Coordinates of C-alpha atoms in Angstrom, one line a residue:
X1 CA -37.8 56.9 -0.1
X2 CA -37.4 55.8 -3.7
X3 CA -36.8 52.2 -4.8
X4 CA -34.0 51.2 -7.1
X5 CA -34.4 48.2 -9.4
X6 CA -31.3 46.3 -10.6
X7 CA -32.4 44.3 -13.6
X8 CA -30.9 41.4 -15.6
X9 CA -29.1 42.5 -18.8
X10 CA -29.6 41.0 -22.3
X11 CA -28.2 37.5 -23.0
X12 CA -25.0 38.8 -24.6
X13 CA -24.2 41.2 -21.7
X14 CA -22.3 39.7 -18.8
X15 CA -22.1 42.9 -16.7
X16 CA -24.6 44.0 -14.0
X17 CA -25.4 47.5 -13.0
X18 CA -24.8 47.0 -9.3
X19 CA -22.6 44.7 -7.2
X20 CA -23.1 43.7 -3.6
X21 CA -20.4 46.3 -2.6
X22 CA -22.2 49.1 -4.5
X23 CA -25.6 48.0 -3.1
X24 CA -24.4 48.9 0.4
X25 CA -23.6 52.4 -0.8
X26 CA -27.0 52.8 -2.4
X27 CA -28.6 51.8 0.8
X28 CA -26.5 54.5 2.6
X29 CA -28.0 57.1 0.3
X30 CA -31.4 56.2 1.7
X31 CA -32.7 54.0 -1.2
X32 CA -34.4 50.7 -1.1
X33 CA -32.7 48.2 -3.6
X34 CA -34.5 45.4 -5.5
X35 CA -32.3 43.0 -7.4
X36 CA -33.8 40.8 -10.1
X37 CA -33.0 37.1 -9.5
X38 CA -29.9 36.0 -11.3
X39 CA -29.0 39.6 -12.3
X40 CA -25.3 39.2 -11.2
X41 CA -24.8 35.5 -12.0
X42 CA -22.7 36.1 -15.2
X43 CA -20.5 38.4 -13.2
X44 CA -20.0 35.9 -10.4
X45 CA -22.3 37.8 -8.0
X46 CA -24.8 35.3 -6.5
X47 CA -28.2 36.3 -5.2
X48 CA -27.1 35.4 -1.7
X49 CA -24.4 38.1 -1.8
X50 CA -26.9 40.8 -2.7
X51 CA -29.2 39.6 0.1
X52 CA -26.4 39.8 2.6
X53 CA -25.6 43.3 1.4
X54 CA -29.2 44.4 2.2
X55 CA -30.9 44.2 -1.1
X56 CA -34.2 42.3 -1.7
X57 CA -33.9 39.7 -4.4
X58 CA -37.1 39.7 -6.4
X59 CA -38.7 38.5 -9.6
X60 CA -38.3 40.5 -12.9
X61 CA -41.8 42.0 -12.7
X62 CA -41.1 43.5 -9.3
X63 CA -37.7 44.9 -10.2
X64 CA -39.1 46.7 -13.3
X65 CA -41.7 48.4 -11.2
X66 CA -39.0 50.3 -9.2
X67 CA -38.8 54.1 -9.2
X68 CA -35.3 54.1 -10.6
X69 CA -34.1 51.4 -13.0
X70 CA -30.3 50.8 -13.2
X71 CA -29.0 49.1 -16.4
X72 CA -25.8 48.6 -18.3
X73 CA -27.0 48.4 -21.9
X74 CA -29.7 50.4 -23.5
X75 CA -33.2 48.8 -23.1
X76 CA -34.7 46.8 -25.9
X77 CA -38.2 47.6 -27.3
X78 CA -39.6 45.0 -25.0
X79 CA -37.9 46.5 -22.0
X80 CA -39.0 50.0 -22.9
X81 CA -42.6 48.8 -22.7
X82 CA -42.0 47.7 -19.2
X83 CA -41.2 51.2 -18.0
X84 CA -43.9 53.1 -16.2
X85 CA -44.5 56.9 -16.4
X86 CA -42.3 58.8 -14.0
X87 CA -39.6 56.1 -13.9
X88 CA -36.0 57.2 -14.0
X89 CA -33.8 55.0 -16.3
X90 CA -30.0 55.1 -15.9
X91 CA -27.7 53.3 -18.4
X92 CA -25.5 53.4 -21.4
X93 CA -28.1 54.9 -23.9
X94 CA -25.8 56.2 -26.7
X95 CA -28.0 59.2 -27.3
X96 CA -26.0 60.5 -30.3
X97 CA -26.6 57.2 -32.2
X98 CA -30.1 56.2 -31.0
X99 CA -32.5 59.1 -31.4
X100 CA -35.3 56.6 -31.9
X101 CA -34.7 55.2 -28.4
X102 CA -35.0 58.7 -26.9
X103 CA -38.3 59.2 -28.7
X104 CA -39.5 55.9 -27.4
X105 CA -38.5 56.7 -23.9
X106 CA -40.2 60.2 -24.2
X107 CA -43.4 58.5 -25.2
X108 CA -43.3 56.4 -22.0
X109 CA -43.1 59.7 -20.0
X110 CA -39.9 58.6 -18.3
X111 CA -36.7 60.4 -17.3
X112 CA -33.5 58.9 -18.9
X113 CA -30.0 59.5 -17.7
X114 CA -27.2 58.4 -20.1
X115 CA -24.0 57.4 -18.3
X116 CA -22.1 57.7 -21.6
X117 CA -23.0 61.4 -21.8
X118 CA -21.1 62.4 -18.6
X119 CA -19.0 65.5 -19.5
X120 CA -15.3 65.2 -19.3
X121 CA -14.6 67.7 -16.6
X122 CA -12.7 67.3 -13.4
X123 CA -15.7 67.2 -11.1
X124 CA -17.3 64.4 -13.1
X125 CA -14.3 62.1 -13.4
X126 CA -15.7 59.7 -10.7
X127 CA -18.8 59.2 -12.9
X128 CA -17.0 58.8 -16.3
X129 CA -18.1 55.4 -17.4
X130 CA -16.5 55.8 -20.8
X131 CA -13.1 56.1 -19.2
X132 CA -13.5 53.3 -16.7
X133 CA -14.8 50.9 -19.4
X134 CA -12.2 52.1 -22.0
X135 CA -9.5 51.3 -19.5
X136 CA -10.7 47.7 -19.1
X137 CA -11.3 47.4 -22.9
X138 CA -7.7 48.5 -23.6
X139 CA -6.3 45.9 -21.3
X140 CA -8.6 43.2 -22.6
X141 CA -7.7 44.1 -26.2
X142 CA -4.1 43.1 -25.5
X143 CA -5.2 39.8 -23.9
X144 CA -7.3 39.0 -26.9
X145 CA -4.4 39.9 -29.3
X146 CA -2.0 37.8 -27.3
X147 CA -4.3 34.8 -27.4
X148 CA -4.7 35.0 -31.2
X149 CA -1.0 35.8 -31.8
X150 CA 0.1 32.6 -30.0
X151 CA 3.7 33.7 -29.5
X152 CA 5.8 35.5 -26.9
X153 CA 5.4 39.2 -26.5
X154 CA 8.7 39.6 -24.8
X155 CA 12.0 38.8 -26.4
X156 CA 14.0 35.9 -25.1
X157 CA 17.5 34.3 -25.6
X158 CA 17.5 30.6 -24.9
X159 CA 19.7 27.6 -25.6
X160 CA 17.3 26.7 -28.4
X161 CA 17.7 30.1 -30.1
X162 CA 16.6 33.7 -29.9
X163 CA 13.0 34.8 -29.8
X164 CA 12.4 38.4 -30.9
X165 CA 9.9 40.6 -29.0
X166 CA 6.5 41.3 -30.6
X167 CA 6.0 44.7 -32.1
X168 CA 2.7 46.4 -31.3
X169 CA 1.2 49.5 -32.8
X170 CA -1.6 51.3 -30.9
X171 CA -3.6 53.9 -32.9
X172 CA -4.9 56.4 -30.5
X173 CA -3.5 57.3 -27.0
X174 CA -6.7 58.0 -25.1
X175 CA -7.8 56.0 -22.1
X176 CA -8.2 52.8 -24.0
X177 CA -5.0 53.3 -26.0
X178 CA -2.9 54.1 -22.9
X179 CA -4.2 51.0 -21.2
X180 CA -3.3 48.9 -24.2
X181 CA 0.2 50.5 -24.4
X182 CA 0.8 49.9 -20.7
X183 CA -0.4 46.3 -20.9
X184 CA 1.6 45.4 -24.0
X185 CA 4.7 47.1 -22.7
X186 CA 4.5 45.2 -19.4
X187 CA 4.3 41.9 -21.3
X188 CA 7.6 42.9 -23.0
X189 CA 6.5 44.0 -26.4
X190 CA 8.0 46.9 -28.4
X191 CA 5.1 49.3 -28.4
X192 CA 4.6 52.2 -30.7
X193 CA 1.6 54.7 -30.6
X194 CA 0.1 57.4 -32.7
X195 CA -2.3 60.2 -31.7
X196 CA -3.3 63.5 -33.2
X197 CA -2.5 65.3 -29.9
X198 CA 1.2 65.7 -29.5
X199 CA 0.7 66.5 -25.8
X200 CA 0.1 62.8 -25.1
X201 CA 3.7 61.9 -26.1
X202 CA 5.0 62.1 -22.6
X203 CA 2.2 59.8 -21.3
X204 CA 3.0 57.3 -24.0
X205 CA 6.7 57.3 -23.1
X206 CA 6.1 57.2 -19.4
X207 CA 4.4 53.7 -19.7
X208 CA 7.0 52.2 -22.0
X209 CA 5.7 53.2 -25.5
X210 CA 7.3 55.0 -28.4
X211 CA 5.4 58.0 -29.7
X212 CA 5.2 58.3 -33.5
X213 CA 4.5 62.0 -34.3
X214 CA 2.4 62.9 -37.4
X215 CA 4.2 66.2 -38.2
X216 CA 1.8 68.6 -39.9
X217 CA 1.1 72.3 -39.3
X218 CA -2.1 71.7 -37.5
X219 CA -3.2 72.0 -33.8
X220 CA -5.4 69.2 -32.5
X221 CA -6.7 71.1 -29.4
X222 CA -10.4 70.6 -28.5
X223 CA -12.8 72.2 -26.1
X224 CA -14.7 69.0 -25.0
X225 CA -12.0 66.7 -23.8
X226 CA -12.2 64.4 -26.9
X227 CA -10.2 64.1 -30.1
X228 CA -11.4 66.0 -33.1
X229 CA -11.7 65.2 -36.7
X230 CA -8.3 65.5 -38.5
X231 CA -7.4 67.4 -41.6
X232 CA -6.6 66.0 -45.0
X233 CA -2.9 66.9 -44.5
X234 CA -2.9 65.0 -41.2
X235 CA -4.7 62.0 -42.7
X236 CA -2.3 61.8 -45.6
X237 CA 0.8 61.7 -43.4
X238 CA -0.9 59.4 -40.9
X239 CA -1.8 56.9 -43.7
X240 CA 1.9 56.8 -44.7
X241 CA 2.9 56.0 -41.2
X242 CA 0.2 53.3 -40.8
X243 CA 1.4 51.7 -44.1
X244 CA 5.0 51.7 -42.9
X245 CA 4.2 50.2 -39.6
X246 CA 1.8 47.6 -40.9
X247 CA 4.6 46.0 -42.9
X248 CA 6.7 45.8 -39.7
X249 CA 4.6 45.2 -36.6
X250 CA 2.9 42.0 -35.5
X251 CA -0.1 43.5 -33.7
X252 CA -2.2 46.6 -34.4
X253 CA -4.8 47.9 -31.8
X254 CA -7.0 50.8 -33.0
X255 CA -9.0 52.9 -30.6
X256 CA -9.8 56.1 -32.6
X257 CA -13.4 57.4 -31.9
X258 CA -15.0 60.8 -32.5
X259 CA -18.1 61.3 -30.3
X260 CA -21.3 61.5 -32.4
X261 CA -19.6 60.4 -35.6
X262 CA -18.6 57.1 -37.3
X263 CA -15.2 55.9 -36.5
X264 CA -12.4 57.2 -38.8
X265 CA -10.8 54.7 -41.2
X266 CA -7.1 54.3 -40.3
X267 CA -6.0 50.9 -41.6
X268 CA -6.8 50.2 -45.2
X269 CA -7.1 46.9 -47.0
X270 CA -3.7 47.6 -48.6
X271 CA -2.2 48.0 -45.1
X272 CA -3.8 44.7 -44.0
X273 CA -2.3 43.0 -47.1
X274 CA 1.1 44.3 -46.1
X275 CA 1.0 42.5 -42.7
X276 CA 2.7 39.2 -42.1
X277 CA 0.8 36.0 -41.8
X278 CA -0.2 35.4 -38.2
X279 CA -0.5 39.1 -37.4
X280 CA -3.4 40.3 -35.3
X281 CA -5.5 43.5 -35.5
X282 CA -7.9 44.5 -32.7
X283 CA -10.4 47.1 -33.9
X284 CA -11.8 48.6 -30.7
X285 CA -14.0 51.0 -32.8
X286 CA -15.9 48.2 -34.6
X287 CA -19.2 49.1 -32.9
X288 CA -19.1 52.5 -34.7
X289 CA -18.0 51.4 -38.1
X290 CA -14.5 50.4 -37.3
X291 CA -11.0 51.8 -37.9
X292 CA -9.9 48.9 -40.0
X293 CA -11.1 47.9 -43.5
X294 CA -12.6 44.4 -43.3
X295 CA -13.5 44.4 -39.6
X296 CA -17.0 43.3 -38.6
X297 CA -18.6 44.3 -35.4
X298 CA -18.6 41.4 -32.9
X299 CA -16.8 39.0 -35.3
X300 CA -13.4 37.4 -35.8
X301 CA -12.2 37.6 -39.4
X302 CA -9.2 35.9 -40.9
X303 CA -7.9 37.4 -44.2
X304 CA -6.5 35.6 -47.2
X305 CA -3.0 36.5 -46.1
X306 CA -3.5 35.1 -42.6
X307 CA -4.2 38.3 -40.7
X308 CA -6.7 38.0 -37.9
X309 CA -9.0 41.0 -37.4
X310 CA -11.0 41.1 -34.2
X311 CA -14.0 43.4 -34.1
X312 CA -15.2 42.4 -30.6
X313 CA -17.6 45.0 -29.2
X314 CA -17.9 43.4 -25.7
X315 CA -14.4 43.7 -24.4
X316 CA -15.4 45.2 -21.0
X317 CA -18.0 42.5 -20.7
X318 CA -15.3 39.8 -21.0
X319 CA -14.1 40.9 -17.6
X320 CA -17.5 41.1 -16.0
X321 CA -16.7 41.2 -12.3
X322 CA -14.2 44.1 -12.6
X323 CA -16.3 46.0 -15.2
X324 CA -19.5 45.7 -13.0
X325 CA -17.7 47.0 -10.0
X326 CA -16.3 50.0 -11.8
X327 CA -19.6 50.7 -13.6
X328 CA -21.5 50.3 -10.3
X329 CA -19.2 52.7 -8.6
X330 CA -19.7 55.3 -11.4
X331 CA -23.5 54.9 -10.9
X332 CA -23.1 55.4 -7.1
X333 CA -21.2 58.6 -7.6
X334 CA -23.8 59.9 -10.0
X335 CA -26.6 59.1 -7.5
X336 CA -24.6 60.8 -4.7
X337 CA -24.8 63.9 -6.8
X338 CA -28.5 63.5 -7.5
X339 CA -29.3 62.7 -3.8
X340 CA -27.7 65.6 -1.9
X341 CA -29.6 65.0 1.3
X342 CA -28.9 61.2 1.3
X343 CA -32.6 60.7 2.0
X344 CA -33.5 58.4 -0.9
X345 CA -35.0 61.2 -3.0
X346 CA -33.6 61.8 -6.4
X347 CA -33.4 65.4 -7.5
X348 CA -32.3 66.6 -10.9
X349 CA -30.9 70.2 -11.1
X350 CA -30.5 71.5 -14.6
X351 CA -28.3 74.3 -13.3
X352 CA -25.7 71.7 -12.7
X353 CA -23.8 71.1 -16.0
X354 CA -23.2 67.4 -15.1
X355 CA -26.8 66.7 -14.4
X356 CA -27.9 68.6 -17.4
X357 CA -25.5 66.7 -19.7
X358 CA -26.6 63.2 -18.6
X359 CA -30.3 63.9 -18.6
X360 CA -31.3 63.0 -22.2
X361 CA -35.0 62.7 -21.5
X362 CA -36.9 64.5 -18.7
X363 CA -40.5 63.6 -17.8
X364 CA -41.3 62.7 -21.4
X365 CA -39.3 65.5 -23.1
X366 CA -36.2 64.9 -25.1
X367 CA -33.4 67.1 -23.7
X368 CA -30.6 65.9 -25.8
X369 CA -28.2 67.4 -26.9
X370 CA -27.2 69.5 -23.9
X371 CA -25.6 73.0 -24.2
X372 CA -21.9 72.7 -25.0
X373 CA -19.4 72.7 -22.2
X374 CA -15.9 74.1 -22.4
X375 CA -13.7 71.6 -20.5
X376 CA -10.3 71.8 -22.2
X377 CA -7.4 73.8 -21.1
X378 CA -6.6 74.8 -24.7
X379 CA -5.2 78.3 -25.0
X380 CA -7.7 81.1 -25.8
X381 CA -7.5 83.2 -28.9
X382 CA -5.0 86.0 -28.8
X383 CA -6.3 89.4 -27.8
X384 CA -6.1 92.3 -30.2
X385 CA -2.6 93.9 -30.5
X386 CA -3.9 97.2 -29.2
X387 CA -5.3 95.6 -26.1
X388 CA -2.1 93.7 -25.4
X389 CA 0.0 96.9 -25.8
X390 CA -2.2 98.8 -23.5
X391 CA -2.0 96.1 -20.8
X392 CA 1.8 96.1 -21.1
X393 CA 1.9 99.8 -20.7
X394 CA -0.3 99.8 -17.7
X395 CA 1.7 96.9 -16.2
X396 CA 5.0 98.8 -16.7
X397 CA 3.5 101.9 -15.1
X398 CA 2.3 100.0 -12.1
X399 CA 5.7 98.3 -11.7
X400 CA 7.5 101.6 -11.9
X401 CA 5.2 103.1 -9.2
X402 CA 5.7 100.1 -6.9
X403 CA 9.4 100.2 -7.3
X404 CA 9.5 103.9 -6.6
X405 CA 7.5 103.4 -3.4
X406 CA 9.7 100.5 -2.3
X407 CA 12.9 102.7 -2.8
X408 CA 11.3 105.5 -0.8
X409 CA 10.4 103.2 2.0
X410 CA 13.8 101.6 2.0
X411 CA 15.5 105.1 2.1
X412 CA 13.3 106.2 5.0
X413 CA 14.2 103.1 7.0
X414 CA 17.9 103.4 6.3
X415 CA 17.9 107.1 7.1
X416 CA 16.6 106.7 10.6
X417 CA 17.7 103.2 11.6
X418 CA 20.8 102.4 13.6
X419 CA 23.9 101.4 11.6
X420 CA 23.7 97.7 12.4
X421 CA 20.0 97.6 11.3
X422 CA 20.9 99.4 8.1
X423 CA 23.3 96.7 7.2
X424 CA 20.8 93.9 7.9
X425 CA 18.0 95.7 6.1
X426 CA 20.2 96.1 3.0
X427 CA 21.0 92.4 3.0
X428 CA 17.3 91.5 3.4
X429 CA 16.3 93.7 0.5
X430 CA 18.9 92.3 -1.8
X431 CA 17.9 88.7 -0.8
X432 CA 14.2 89.5 -1.6
X433 CA 15.1 90.9 -5.0
X434 CA 17.5 88.1 -5.9
X435 CA 15.1 85.4 -4.6
X436 CA 12.1 86.8 -6.6
X437 CA 14.0 86.9 -9.9
X438 CA 15.7 83.5 -9.3
X439 CA 12.7 81.5 -8.2
X440 CA 10.1 83.5 -10.2
X441 CA 11.9 82.5 -13.5
X442 CA 11.8 78.7 -12.7
X443 CA 9.3 76.7 -14.7
X444 CA 6.4 75.3 -12.7
X445 CA 7.4 71.7 -13.6
X446 CA 10.6 72.3 -11.6
X447 CA 9.1 73.6 -8.5
X448 CA 9.2 70.3 -6.6
X449 CA 12.9 69.6 -7.3
X450 CA 13.5 73.3 -6.4
X451 CA 12.2 72.5 -2.9
X452 CA 15.4 70.6 -2.2
X453 CA 17.4 73.7 -2.9
X454 CA 15.2 76.0 -0.8
X455 CA 15.5 73.4 2.0
X456 CA 19.2 74.2 2.1
X457 CA 18.4 77.9 2.3
X458 CA 15.9 77.3 5.1
X459 CA 18.6 75.3 6.9
X460 CA 20.8 78.3 7.0
X461 CA 17.9 80.3 8.4
X462 CA 17.4 77.8 11.1
X463 CA 21.0 78.0 12.1
X464 CA 21.0 81.8 12.1
X465 CA 17.8 81.9 14.1
X466 CA 19.2 79.5 16.7
X467 CA 22.1 81.8 17.2
X468 CA 19.8 84.7 17.9
X469 CA 17.7 82.7 20.5
X470 CA 20.3 83.4 23.1
X471 CA 20.2 87.2 22.7
X472 CA 19.4 89.2 25.8
X473 CA 16.6 91.1 24.1
X474 CA 13.2 89.3 24.6
X475 CA 11.8 90.5 21.3
X476 CA 14.7 89.1 19.4
X477 CA 14.3 85.8 21.2
X478 CA 10.7 85.6 20.2
X479 CA 11.3 86.5 16.6
X480 CA 14.2 84.0 16.4
X481 CA 12.0 81.2 17.9
X482 CA 9.3 82.0 15.3
X483 CA 12.0 81.9 12.6
X484 CA 13.2 78.5 13.8
X485 CA 9.7 77.1 13.7
X486 CA 8.8 78.4 10.3
X487 CA 12.0 77.4 8.6
X488 CA 11.9 73.9 10.2
X489 CA 8.4 73.5 8.8
X490 CA 9.6 74.4 5.4
X491 CA 12.6 72.0 5.6
X492 CA 10.7 68.9 6.8
X493 CA 7.6 69.7 4.8
X494 CA 9.7 70.2 1.6
X495 CA 11.5 67.0 2.0
X496 CA 8.3 65.1 2.7
X497 CA 6.6 66.5 -0.5
X498 CA 9.7 65.8 -2.5
X499 CA 9.9 62.2 -1.3
X500 CA 6.3 61.6 -2.0
X501 CA 6.6 63.0 -5.6
X502 CA 9.7 60.8 -6.2
X503 CA 7.8 57.7 -5.1
X504 CA 5.2 58.3 -7.8
X505 CA 8.0 57.8 -10.4
X506 CA 9.5 54.7 -8.7
X507 CA 8.8 51.4 -10.4
X508 CA 6.4 49.3 -8.4
X509 CA 5.0 52.1 -6.3
X510 CA 1.2 52.6 -6.4
X511 CA -0.1 55.9 -7.7

């Protein structure tokens, strides 16, 4: 059985790597959990709550001697020296920006797992710390902007006069951007958003925002689930839009980040100068250089023309209880993957792309960066024309042969069948052909609404089958009963699925 140590974070960090709720789940995986005294105090988790959950509350020296150390922020030089050979360190290590940290950890002969290196693939969504923290940061960015703005977000008409709604521009519609759009929209603001990926436009509109397209002849598809660097043509047109919007909006929230590279500059000093006095900018990329000219990481700056620029880098930490719970859950999900037998023994399998990606140092050897992973659904490159033509010819030949066989079988059945069966068989054949071409040509996005139509067809089948149940032939009765059963399942199941899908788009329903 391995021992997990939950240690206190640095003074400026309010989050904690495990909560009483996640401690219980760690114990279920077979681990013993040691929590440093006061580790969860800033997140409103007292030591007594950890003790009740089954953890042992210990001094710092004991917690740092654990086999597995759970942290939020990357360790300081002093903390690195506390690590013993063979220890497994898990935290937000920023491997792309802190190669010196990886070297220091390698010298200590430890194994380091970076939670911010989890690949963006479907199987790893439950471990995606960047997304869970970005969601909180986007929400908190709006709260900080509202506090500095000092006015209504929503428009109002009162006896004392009319109050116009605030206008908000969100640059980047990733997880943080969408959270900011949804929060600002729910407060009643007019929200506009930009993003290099036109496919996010529907998401922006679905949560109350207006998508501002940057129309250039360039595809922004990527293979790693993140945004890519934009072209000069895109940047030129985007800069024009930012200048236009800066002169009009009250609040700008920027979220643009490119993994492993400094944040792109979106809002220039001229754009800031165009904004009205009292306007607010929240630069969520300040930690990586910032999207806004004049922003300073961790600081609040007020320009000469009265524009407030917030470069806070601790937005998730400003909601410590919620952030700690989500971060702790991400850690639990990773440890579930690394503890397949739930016996308290951590096993790292480099054949697993998720485990390989998060392991940045293994037993004193730097293993960053991992091999690239293709995670996007971007269309593949077109095949050569000759190959495509050959495939089409083969497909046409196969179809012709199948159609010929079908006609031969139909002719044989009609030739030897009784007259009444011939009539029914002809109707069945026509129904199959018509149904195939009608339903087969419907776009996938319309399949759920189509269920309501097919339910009506199934209803007709039910009625017809019920009429045949009273037939004197036992075989016909059995087949009719089966027809009633199957068609009924289709009717009730179709309506159940349709109702569930419609609830997802009903305001106030949980998703």
